[in-house]
mmCIF file of C-alpha atoms in Angstrom:
data_model
loop_
_atom_site.group_PDB
_atom_site.id
_atom_site.type_symbol
_atom_site.label_atom_id
_atom_site.label_comp_id
_atom_site.label_asym_id
_atom_site.label_seq_id
_atom_site.Cartn_x
_atom_site.Cartn_y
_atom_site.Cartn_z
ATOM 1 C CA MET A 1 35.358 -102.239 2.996
ATOM 2 C CA ALA A 2 36.083 -103.380 6.553
ATOM 3 C CA ALA A 3 39.316 -105.017 5.344
ATOM 4 C CA THR A 4 40.479 -101.958 3.401
ATOM 5 C CA HIS A 5 43.344 -99.878 4.770
ATOM 6 C CA PHE A 6 44.319 -96.521 3.337
ATOM 7 C CA LYS A 7 47.857 -95.155 3.449
ATOM 8 C CA VAL A 8 47.323 -91.670 4.803
ATOM 9 C CA SER A 9 49.247 -89.432 7.173
ATOM 10 C CA ALA A 10 46.254 -88.042 9.034
ATOM 11 C CA ALA A 11 42.678 -88.924 9.909
ATOM 12 C CA HIS A 12 39.915 -88.106 7.416
ATOM 13 C CA ASN A 13 36.214 -87.696 8.042
ATOM 14 C CA SER A 14 33.028 -88.116 5.988
ATOM 15 C CA CYS A 15 34.693 -90.278 3.313
ATOM 16 C CA GLU A 16 32.507 -92.079 0.793
ATOM 17 C CA VAL A 17 33.058 -95.032 -1.536
ATOM 18 C CA THR A 18 30.552 -96.102 -4.163
ATOM 19 C CA TYR A 19 30.275 -99.782 -5.105
ATOM 20 C CA THR A 20 28.563 -100.543 -8.418
ATOM 21 C CA SER A 21 27.272 -103.994 -9.332
ATOM 22 C CA LYS A 22 28.051 -105.107 -12.887
ATOM 23 C CA PRO A 23 26.270 -108.425 -13.588
ATOM 24 C CA ALA A 24 27.761 -110.536 -16.376
ATOM 25 C CA SER A 25 26.916 -113.889 -17.935
ATOM 26 C CA LEU A 26 29.296 -116.838 -17.706
ATOM 27 C CA MET A 27 30.287 -116.179 -21.305
ATOM 28 C CA ASP A 28 31.111 -112.528 -20.654
ATOM 29 C CA ALA A 29 32.569 -112.586 -17.125
ATOM 30 C CA PRO A 30 36.337 -112.023 -16.843
ATOM 31 C CA VAL A 31 38.219 -115.315 -16.578
ATOM 32 C CA GLY A 32 39.920 -114.067 -13.428
ATOM 33 C CA ASP A 33 36.532 -113.672 -11.746
ATOM 34 C CA LEU A 34 35.549 -117.202 -12.732
ATOM 35 C CA ILE A 35 38.794 -118.605 -11.328
ATOM 36 C CA SER A 36 38.376 -116.591 -8.138
ATOM 37 C CA TYR A 37 34.981 -118.219 -7.623
ATOM 38 C CA THR A 38 36.458 -121.713 -8.001
ATOM 39 C CA ILE A 39 38.997 -120.949 -5.262
ATOM 40 C CA THR A 40 36.220 -120.139 -2.775
ATOM 41 C CA PRO A 41 32.889 -121.398 -4.177
ATOM 42 C CA THR A 42 30.041 -119.886 -2.199
ATOM 43 C CA ASN A 43 27.052 -121.257 -4.096
ATOM 44 C CA GLY A 44 27.976 -124.657 -5.504
ATOM 45 C CA ARG A 45 30.346 -125.740 -8.237
ATOM 46 C CA LEU A 46 31.050 -123.411 -11.122
ATOM 47 C CA PRO A 47 28.873 -124.515 -14.088
ATOM 48 C CA GLU A 48 30.562 -126.262 -17.007
ATOM 49 C CA GLN A 49 30.195 -123.165 -19.205
ATOM 50 C CA GLY A 50 32.452 -121.345 -16.768
ATOM 51 C CA TRP A 51 35.035 -124.130 -16.702
ATOM 52 C CA ALA A 52 35.096 -124.121 -20.501
ATOM 53 C CA ARG A 53 36.166 -120.468 -20.338
ATOM 54 C CA ILE A 54 38.964 -121.275 -17.882
ATOM 55 C CA ARG A 55 40.495 -124.345 -19.556
ATOM 56 C CA PRO A 56 43.218 -123.660 -22.155
ATOM 57 C CA ALA A 57 42.058 -124.209 -25.731
ATOM 58 C CA GLY A 58 43.039 -127.574 -27.161
ATOM 59 C CA GLY A 59 43.970 -129.026 -23.800
ATOM 60 C CA ASP A 60 43.551 -132.715 -23.003
ATOM 61 C CA CYS A 61 44.523 -132.718 -19.327
ATOM 62 C CA ASP A 62 40.960 -133.473 -18.215
ATOM 63 C CA GLN A 63 40.600 -136.558 -20.379
ATOM 64 C CA GLU A 64 40.600 -139.999 -18.757
ATOM 65 C CA PRO A 65 42.731 -141.534 -17.491
ATOM 66 C CA ARG A 66 43.771 -138.359 -15.722
ATOM 67 C CA ALA A 67 47.335 -137.767 -14.636
ATOM 68 C CA GLN A 68 48.026 -138.594 -10.993
ATOM 69 C CA TRP A 69 50.402 -136.789 -8.670
ATOM 70 C CA LEU A 70 53.691 -138.536 -7.953
ATOM 71 C CA ARG A 71 55.388 -135.645 -6.186
ATOM 72 C CA VAL A 72 53.618 -132.540 -4.943
ATOM 73 C CA ILE A 73 55.760 -129.529 -4.077
ATOM 74 C CA LEU A 74 54.047 -126.656 -2.293
ATOM 75 C CA PRO A 75 55.363 -123.180 -1.558
ATOM 76 C CA ASP A 76 56.388 -122.399 1.995
ATOM 77 C CA PHE A 77 53.244 -120.414 2.675
ATOM 78 C CA THR A 78 54.500 -119.369 6.105
ATOM 79 C CA ARG A 79 57.176 -117.252 4.420
ATOM 80 C CA LEU A 80 54.986 -115.618 1.796
ATOM 81 C CA GLY A 81 54.039 -112.035 2.459
ATOM 82 C CA GLY A 82 50.651 -110.520 1.806
ATOM 83 C CA GLU A 83 48.040 -108.109 3.014
ATOM 84 C CA PRO A 84 46.217 -109.159 6.217
ATOM 85 C CA GLY A 85 42.631 -110.126 5.466
ATOM 86 C CA ALA A 86 43.388 -110.890 1.799
ATOM 87 C CA ARG A 87 43.366 -114.421 0.373
ATOM 88 C CA ASP A 88 45.832 -114.594 -2.512
ATOM 89 C CA TRP A 89 45.902 -117.160 -5.286
ATOM 90 C CA SER A 90 47.892 -117.962 -8.419
ATOM 91 C CA VAL A 91 46.892 -120.354 -11.230
ATOM 92 C CA VAL A 92 49.619 -121.987 -13.320
ATOM 93 C CA SER A 93 49.060 -123.607 -16.713
ATOM 94 C CA TYR A 94 51.481 -126.267 -17.938
ATOM 95 C CA ASP A 95 51.974 -129.228 -20.232
ATOM 96 C CA LEU A 96 53.388 -132.628 -19.256
ATOM 97 C CA ASP A 97 56.096 -134.495 -21.140
ATOM 98 C CA ALA A 98 56.091 -138.281 -21.497
ATOM 99 C CA LYS A 99 57.741 -138.672 -18.077
ATOM 100 C CA GLY A 100 55.212 -136.475 -16.249
ATOM 101 C CA ARG A 101 57.505 -133.459 -15.961
ATOM 102 C CA PRO A 102 55.796 -130.054 -16.212
ATOM 103 C CA LYS A 103 56.894 -127.828 -19.083
ATOM 104 C CA ALA A 104 55.715 -124.647 -20.805
ATOM 105 C CA LEU A 105 54.753 -123.223 -17.423
ATOM 106 C CA LYS A 106 52.786 -119.983 -17.495
ATOM 107 C CA LEU A 107 50.977 -117.887 -14.928
ATOM 108 C CA ILE A 108 47.504 -117.326 -16.396
ATOM 109 C CA GLU A 109 45.697 -115.459 -13.581
ATOM 110 C CA SER A 110 46.416 -114.372 -10.026
ATOM 111 C CA THR A 111 45.630 -111.815 -7.344
ATOM 112 C CA ARG A 112 48.946 -110.175 -8.234
ATOM 113 C CA ASN A 113 50.986 -111.214 -5.251
ATOM 114 C CA PRO A 114 54.397 -111.423 -6.975
ATOM 115 C CA VAL A 115 55.953 -113.548 -4.231
ATOM 116 C CA LEU A 116 53.197 -116.161 -4.488
ATOM 117 C CA ASP A 117 53.301 -116.014 -8.300
ATOM 118 C CA ARG A 118 57.007 -116.873 -8.353
ATOM 119 C CA ALA A 119 56.614 -119.565 -5.690
ATOM 120 C CA ALA A 120 53.726 -121.157 -7.615
ATOM 121 C CA LEU A 121 55.734 -121.444 -10.831
ATOM 122 C CA LYS A 122 58.729 -122.850 -8.964
ATOM 123 C CA SER A 123 56.645 -125.395 -7.053
ATOM 124 C CA MET A 124 54.884 -126.578 -10.194
ATOM 125 C CA ALA A 125 58.202 -126.996 -12.018
ATOM 126 C CA GLU A 126 59.483 -129.269 -9.230
ATOM 127 C CA SER A 127 56.340 -131.419 -9.024
ATOM 128 C CA ARG A 128 55.841 -134.658 -10.966
ATOM 129 C CA GLN A 129 52.820 -136.486 -12.386
ATOM 130 C CA THR A 130 51.932 -139.621 -14.308
ATOM 131 C CA GLY A 131 50.137 -139.890 -17.587
ATOM 132 C CA GLY A 132 52.220 -137.740 -19.931
ATOM 133 C CA PRO A 133 52.292 -136.309 -22.462
ATOM 134 C CA ARG A 134 49.459 -133.862 -21.746
ATOM 135 C CA ARG A 135 48.556 -130.333 -22.767
ATOM 136 C CA GLY A 136 46.602 -127.525 -21.146
ATOM 137 C CA CYS A 137 46.842 -128.537 -17.472
ATOM 138 C CA LEU A 138 46.003 -126.135 -14.661
ATOM 139 C CA ASN A 139 46.925 -126.001 -10.992
ATOM 140 C CA PRO A 140 45.931 -123.367 -8.414
ATOM 141 C CA TYR A 141 47.983 -122.284 -5.419
ATOM 142 C CA HIS A 142 46.187 -120.259 -2.777
ATOM 143 C CA ARG A 143 47.432 -118.635 0.378
ATOM 144 C CA ASN A 144 44.993 -118.300 3.236
ATOM 145 C CA ALA A 145 44.580 -114.843 4.675
ATOM 146 C CA THR A 146 46.630 -113.765 7.669
ATOM 147 C CA ARG A 147 44.926 -112.225 10.683
ATOM 148 C CA LEU A 148 43.497 -108.751 10.376
ATOM 149 C CA PRO A 149 42.977 -107.444 13.937
ATOM 150 C CA PRO A 150 39.683 -105.685 14.710
ATOM 151 C CA PRO A 151 39.271 -101.952 15.334
ATOM 152 C CA SER A 152 39.746 -100.722 18.873
ATOM 153 C CA ASP A 153 37.348 -102.094 21.439
ATOM 154 C CA VAL A 154 35.188 -99.909 23.673
ATOM 155 C CA ASP A 155 34.844 -99.689 27.437
ATOM 156 C CA MET A 156 31.777 -101.722 28.403
ATOM 157 C CA GLU A 157 31.368 -99.609 31.543
ATOM 158 C CA LYS A 158 30.232 -96.777 29.284
ATOM 159 C CA LEU A 159 27.457 -99.000 27.933
ATOM 160 C CA ARG A 160 26.060 -99.852 31.362
ATOM 161 C CA PRO A 161 22.301 -99.278 31.316
ATOM 162 C CA THR A 162 20.681 -97.262 34.042
ATOM 163 C CA GLY A 163 19.197 -99.427 36.773
ATOM 164 C CA ALA A 164 21.147 -102.553 35.844
ATOM 165 C CA THR A 165 20.761 -105.413 38.368
ATOM 166 C CA CYS A 166 22.720 -108.110 36.582
ATOM 167 C CA LEU A 167 25.229 -110.142 38.550
ATOM 168 C CA LYS A 168 28.863 -109.527 37.716
ATOM 169 C CA GLU A 169 29.379 -113.134 36.662
ATOM 170 C CA VAL A 170 26.944 -115.549 35.054
ATOM 171 C CA ASP A 171 27.660 -119.248 35.511
ATOM 172 C CA TRP A 172 25.896 -120.450 32.404
ATOM 173 C CA GLU A 173 23.707 -123.504 32.823
ATOM 174 C CA LYS A 174 23.698 -123.882 29.038
ATOM 175 C CA GLU A 175 26.950 -122.541 27.646
ATOM 176 C CA PRO A 176 26.829 -120.162 24.662
ATOM 177 C CA VAL A 177 27.488 -121.960 21.372
ATOM 178 C CA LEU A 178 30.288 -119.976 19.777
ATOM 179 C CA ARG A 179 30.057 -119.327 16.038
ATOM 180 C CA TYR A 180 32.367 -117.262 13.857
ATOM 181 C CA PRO A 181 30.742 -115.509 10.854
ATOM 182 C CA GLU A 182 31.928 -117.655 7.948
ATOM 183 C CA SER A 183 32.708 -114.957 5.385
ATOM 184 C CA TRP A 184 34.901 -113.142 7.917
ATOM 185 C CA SER A 185 36.563 -116.310 9.185
ATOM 186 C CA ARG A 186 37.512 -117.193 5.610
ATOM 187 C CA ARG A 187 39.458 -113.934 5.318
ATOM 188 C CA ALA A 188 40.841 -114.126 8.875
ATOM 189 C CA ILE A 189 39.208 -110.819 9.814
ATOM 190 C CA GLU A 190 38.725 -110.493 13.553
ATOM 191 C CA GLY A 191 35.974 -108.584 15.283
ATOM 192 C CA TRP A 192 33.982 -108.071 18.437
ATOM 193 C CA ALA A 193 30.486 -107.327 19.644
ATOM 194 C CA ILE A 194 29.018 -106.094 22.903
ATOM 195 C CA ILE A 195 25.584 -107.488 23.625
ATOM 196 C CA GLY A 196 23.023 -106.286 26.143
ATOM 197 C CA PHE A 197 20.381 -108.655 27.516
ATOM 198 C CA ASP A 198 18.168 -109.533 30.456
ATOM 199 C CA VAL A 199 17.776 -112.857 32.270
ATOM 200 C CA ALA A 200 14.365 -114.275 33.220
ATOM 201 C CA PRO A 201 13.805 -116.024 36.584
ATOM 202 C CA TRP A 202 13.869 -119.367 34.759
ATOM 203 C CA GLY A 203 17.249 -118.542 33.210
ATOM 204 C CA ALA A 204 16.280 -117.675 29.636
ATOM 205 C CA THR A 205 17.905 -114.644 28.038
ATOM 206 C CA GLY A 206 15.705 -111.943 26.557
ATOM 207 C CA ASN A 207 15.761 -108.417 25.200
ATOM 208 C CA VAL A 208 19.009 -109.383 23.474
ATOM 209 C CA ARG A 209 20.433 -106.477 21.505
ATOM 210 C CA VAL A 210 23.663 -105.197 19.988
ATOM 211 C CA LEU A 211 25.223 -102.327 21.909
ATOM 212 C CA ALA A 212 28.295 -102.056 19.689
ATOM 213 C CA SER A 213 30.145 -104.170 17.106
ATOM 214 C CA GLU A 214 33.152 -103.876 14.781
ATOM 215 C CA PRO A 215 34.177 -104.096 11.999
ATOM 216 C CA SER A 216 30.703 -105.103 10.786
ATOM 217 C CA ASN A 217 27.207 -105.581 12.154
ATOM 218 C CA GLU A 218 27.487 -109.250 11.114
ATOM 219 C CA PHE A 219 29.566 -109.822 14.250
ATOM 220 C CA GLY A 220 26.778 -108.332 16.323
ATOM 221 C CA GLU A 221 24.136 -110.444 14.566
ATOM 222 C CA ALA A 222 26.133 -113.617 15.211
ATOM 223 C CA ALA A 223 26.626 -112.609 18.853
ATOM 224 C CA ILE A 224 22.868 -112.136 19.308
ATOM 225 C CA ARG A 225 22.333 -115.752 18.273
ATOM 226 C CA ILE A 226 25.084 -116.872 20.650
ATOM 227 C CA ILE A 227 23.559 -115.161 23.675
ATOM 228 C CA SER A 228 19.951 -115.921 22.724
ATOM 229 C CA GLU A 229 20.599 -119.663 22.765
ATOM 230 C CA ALA A 230 22.420 -119.635 26.125
ATOM 231 C CA LYS A 231 20.683 -120.234 29.452
ATOM 232 C CA ALA A 232 21.560 -118.978 32.924
ATOM 233 C CA PRO A 233 20.650 -120.760 36.186
ATOM 234 C CA SER A 234 17.185 -120.158 37.593
ATOM 235 C CA ASN A 235 16.890 -117.295 40.063
ATOM 236 C CA LYS A 236 14.159 -115.634 42.104
ATOM 237 C CA THR A 237 13.779 -112.303 40.372
ATOM 238 C CA GLY A 238 15.701 -112.351 37.113
ATOM 239 C CA TYR A 239 18.180 -109.686 36.064
ATOM 240 C CA VAL A 240 18.238 -106.692 33.769
ATOM 241 C CA GLY A 241 21.100 -104.771 32.249
ATOM 242 C CA CYS A 242 23.480 -107.654 31.578
ATOM 243 C CA VAL A 243 26.340 -106.886 29.195
ATOM 244 C CA GLN A 244 28.410 -109.456 27.306
ATOM 245 C CA ARG A 245 31.474 -108.982 25.129
ATOM 246 C CA VAL A 246 31.997 -111.527 22.353
ATOM 247 C CA ARG A 247 35.415 -111.523 20.693
ATOM 248 C CA TYR A 248 35.963 -113.216 17.344
ATOM 249 C CA ILE A 249 39.591 -114.320 17.219
ATOM 250 C CA MET A 250 41.480 -116.282 14.600
ATOM 251 C CA GLY A 251 43.810 -118.925 15.970
ATOM 252 C CA PRO A 252 47.438 -117.839 16.296
ATOM 253 C CA GLY A 253 50.048 -118.932 13.802
ATOM 254 C CA ALA A 254 50.827 -118.807 10.128
ATOM 255 C CA ALA A 255 48.658 -118.169 7.117
ATOM 256 C CA TYR A 256 48.820 -121.785 5.894
ATOM 257 C CA PRO A 257 47.402 -124.102 6.877
ATOM 258 C CA SER A 258 44.656 -121.999 8.366
ATOM 259 C CA THR A 259 44.227 -122.149 12.108
ATOM 260 C CA PRO A 260 40.810 -122.606 13.689
ATOM 261 C CA ALA A 261 38.765 -119.526 14.348
ATOM 262 C CA ARG A 262 37.124 -119.119 17.697
ATOM 263 C CA ALA A 263 34.769 -116.782 19.442
ATOM 264 C CA ALA A 264 35.451 -115.888 23.051
ATOM 265 C CA VAL A 265 32.683 -114.723 25.342
ATOM 266 C CA GLN A 266 33.476 -112.351 28.181
ATOM 267 C CA HIS A 267 30.702 -111.425 30.596
ATOM 268 C CA TYR A 268 30.503 -108.008 32.127
ATOM 269 C CA GLY A 269 27.672 -107.417 34.539
ATOM 270 C CA TYR A 270 26.975 -105.429 37.652
ATOM 271 C CA PRO A 271 26.479 -106.461 41.280
ATOM 272 C CA SER A 272 22.852 -106.937 42.142
ATOM 273 C CA SER A 273 21.383 -104.364 44.504
#
């Protein structure tokens, strides 16, 4: 839902969307869903029963010795359009002639990005393999998501707790270990979190809590772990009312290959009294 954008001309309030789970066995699940899982497996390899549903009937492309790539042509992913935050894919089926040239190309499933669909068929037609003739071969082409910027940030000054004594800057003795929530990094969805915490005289952080986060509370949960594992220098009295902004930013650049995600920590405290 956080990656969904609606085309409207004015703001709307109190909207609701209902998501309904529809469990299905491997034998009943749509083939497109099975293929989608193989593109981004989140819980191990798809079982063989699922692969049997995906493979074209009567195909022999998986038999040994398998065909090897001689020339791999890929689409120019940097020029392919798409919705930010969405990872598109296209799966092409084909046969191989005796010289390893693809023929009988067909798009069997995709996320319905027509530009990627056309580029996938063209790239497969220009590629070459060994081991022909073969029937029922498959090849996926997937385009990593482009950056989806986060919702507007908030002014941390407005989140300043009453009676805060935290120093404006904290020179960390043990730097925060920055982690990007994996499911959001995979879709290039950016976010932020503002964390409140206190610092003990021995430098440990405590009372760590989320003051605000967007577009999901997962960014706040990850930021809590980041700040909880950090350590400030020892001090005489400790501090209360510290505020930290953690930004989750995808690396700049094109959709493919993906650029490293990073989390940036910005401290915002208050002069001690």
